[in-house]
Amino acid sequence: MAFEGHHRRVGAKVADAWRTEKGFLYALPDTDRRIEVRVSRDGFCRIADVDYSTPPELAGRRVGVRVSHREVVIHVDGRQVARHRRSYVPADVVLDPTHARLLRLARQAQTRLSAADADIPEVDLACYDALIEAC
């Protein structure tokens, strides 16, 4: 094994040199980027030419985003609302299945409302008549 063998350039076994060197290393600083973006009408945030899904009810709101080299985390008012793997493919769409289902339901509701096909039950006003008569 190369790791256990004596290395002429290092002047020792690589494993021994690594154990010695490890004590002088320090943690890398936080390199995550934090930005604020506006969610589009259909519930997506565009970050570096990639669209990431959010819950559809956030459409039009500004959200905080933490972007690392591995993931994108979206926050609203200090709570996490979405977490996605980071994509480096231009014009990619990263869609959470839960967000897709909510988006589909919201679009169906919007279509029904625009077609005036909403199921709105009739309101029984007899309870208000009884309150007025009681006074």
Coordinates of C-alpha atoms in Angstrom, one line a residue:
M1 CA 0.0 0.0 0.0
A2 CA 1.4 3.4 -1.0
F3 CA -0.1 5.1 2.1
E4 CA 1.9 2.8 4.4
G5 CA 5.1 2.7 2.4
H6 CA 8.1 4.9 2.9
H7 CA 8.1 7.9 0.6
R8 CA 11.4 9.4 -0.4
R9 CA 10.1 12.9 -1.0
V10 CA 8.2 13.0 2.3
G11 CA 11.1 11.5 4.1
A12 CA 8.8 9.1 6.1
K13 CA 5.7 7.0 5.7
V14 CA 2.9 9.0 4.2
A15 CA 0.6 7.8 7.0
D16 CA 3.0 9.1 9.7
A17 CA 3.5 12.4 7.9
W18 CA -0.3 12.8 7.6
R19 CA -0.8 12.2 11.3
T20 CA 1.8 14.9 12.1
E21 CA 0.5 17.4 9.5
K22 CA -3.2 16.9 10.6
G23 CA -2.5 18.7 13.9
F24 CA -1.5 21.9 12.1
L25 CA -4.6 22.0 9.8
Y26 CA -7.6 24.2 10.6
A27 CA -11.2 24.1 9.4
L28 CA -12.1 26.0 6.3
P29 CA -14.3 29.0 6.8
D30 CA -18.0 28.9 5.8
T31 CA -18.0 29.4 2.1
D32 CA -21.8 29.3 1.6
R33 CA -23.3 32.2 -0.2
R34 CA -26.4 33.8 1.2
I35 CA -28.7 35.8 -1.1
E36 CA -32.3 37.0 -1.2
V37 CA -34.5 36.4 -4.3
R38 CA -38.1 36.8 -5.3
V39 CA -40.2 33.6 -5.9
S40 CA -41.8 33.6 -9.4
R41 CA -45.6 33.4 -10.0
D42 CA -45.4 29.6 -10.4
G43 CA -43.3 29.0 -7.3
F44 CA -39.7 28.8 -8.5
C45 CA -36.5 30.6 -7.4
R46 CA -33.9 31.3 -10.1
I47 CA -30.4 30.9 -8.8
A48 CA -27.4 30.9 -11.2
D49 CA -29.6 30.1 -14.2
V50 CA -31.3 27.2 -12.5
D51 CA -34.9 27.1 -11.3
Y52 CA -35.5 25.5 -7.8
S53 CA -39.1 24.8 -6.6
T54 CA -40.7 26.2 -3.5
P55 CA -44.2 25.8 -2.1
P56 CA -46.6 27.6 -4.5
E57 CA -48.0 29.8 -1.7
L58 CA -44.7 31.7 -1.6
A59 CA -45.3 33.1 -5.1
G60 CA -44.2 36.8 -5.2
R61 CA -42.5 36.7 -1.8
R62 CA -38.8 37.4 -1.1
V63 CA -37.0 34.5 0.4
G64 CA -33.5 33.9 1.8
V65 CA -31.3 31.4 0.1
R66 CA -28.2 29.7 1.3
V67 CA -26.2 28.3 -1.7
S68 CA -23.3 25.9 -1.1
H69 CA -21.4 23.8 -3.6
R70 CA -23.7 20.8 -2.8
E71 CA -27.2 22.2 -2.0
V72 CA -29.6 25.1 -2.1
V73 CA -31.6 25.8 1.0
I74 CA -34.5 28.2 0.9
H75 CA -35.7 30.0 4.1
V76 CA -38.7 32.2 4.9
D77 CA -38.9 34.1 8.1
G78 CA -36.2 31.9 9.6
R79 CA -37.7 28.6 8.8
Q80 CA -36.6 26.2 6.0
V81 CA -39.2 25.7 3.3
A82 CA -37.1 23.9 0.7
R83 CA -33.8 22.0 0.3
H84 CA -32.5 20.9 -3.1
R85 CA -29.3 19.3 -4.5
R86 CA -27.3 22.0 -6.3
S87 CA -27.4 21.8 -10.1
Y88 CA -24.8 23.2 -12.4
V89 CA -26.7 22.5 -15.6
P90 CA -27.8 25.7 -17.3
A91 CA -31.6 26.2 -17.6
D92 CA -32.2 23.1 -15.3
V93 CA -35.4 22.8 -13.3
V94 CA -35.0 21.1 -9.8
L95 CA -38.5 20.1 -8.7
D96 CA -39.4 18.6 -5.3
P97 CA -42.3 16.1 -5.8
T98 CA -44.3 17.7 -2.9
H99 CA -44.0 21.1 -4.5
A100 CA -45.0 19.6 -7.9
R101 CA -48.2 18.1 -6.3
L102 CA -49.1 21.4 -4.6
L103 CA -48.4 23.3 -7.8
R104 CA -50.7 21.0 -9.8
L105 CA -53.5 21.4 -7.2
A106 CA -53.1 25.2 -7.2
R107 CA -53.3 25.3 -11.0
Q108 CA -56.4 23.1 -11.0
A109 CA -58.0 25.3 -8.5
Q110 CA -57.1 28.4 -10.5
T111 CA -58.6 26.8 -13.7
R112 CA -61.8 25.9 -11.9
L113 CA -62.1 29.4 -10.5
S114 CA -61.5 31.1 -13.9
A115 CA -64.2 28.7 -15.4
A116 CA -66.6 29.6 -12.6
D117 CA -66.7 26.0 -11.7
A118 CA -66.1 26.4 -8.0
D119 CA -68.1 24.3 -5.5
I120 CA -69.3 27.0 -3.1
P121 CA -72.0 25.7 -0.8
E122 CA -75.1 27.9 -0.2
V123 CA -75.0 29.7 3.1
D124 CA -77.9 29.1 5.5
L125 CA -78.9 32.5 6.9
A126 CA -81.6 31.1 9.3
C127 CA -79.2 31.2 12.2
Y128 CA -78.8 35.0 11.8
D129 CA -82.6 35.4 11.6
A130 CA -82.9 33.5 14.9
L131 CA -80.3 35.7 16.5
I132 CA -82.1 38.9 15.4
E133 CA -85.5 37.6 16.7
A134 CA -83.9 36.7 20.0
C135 CA -83.0 40.3 20.7

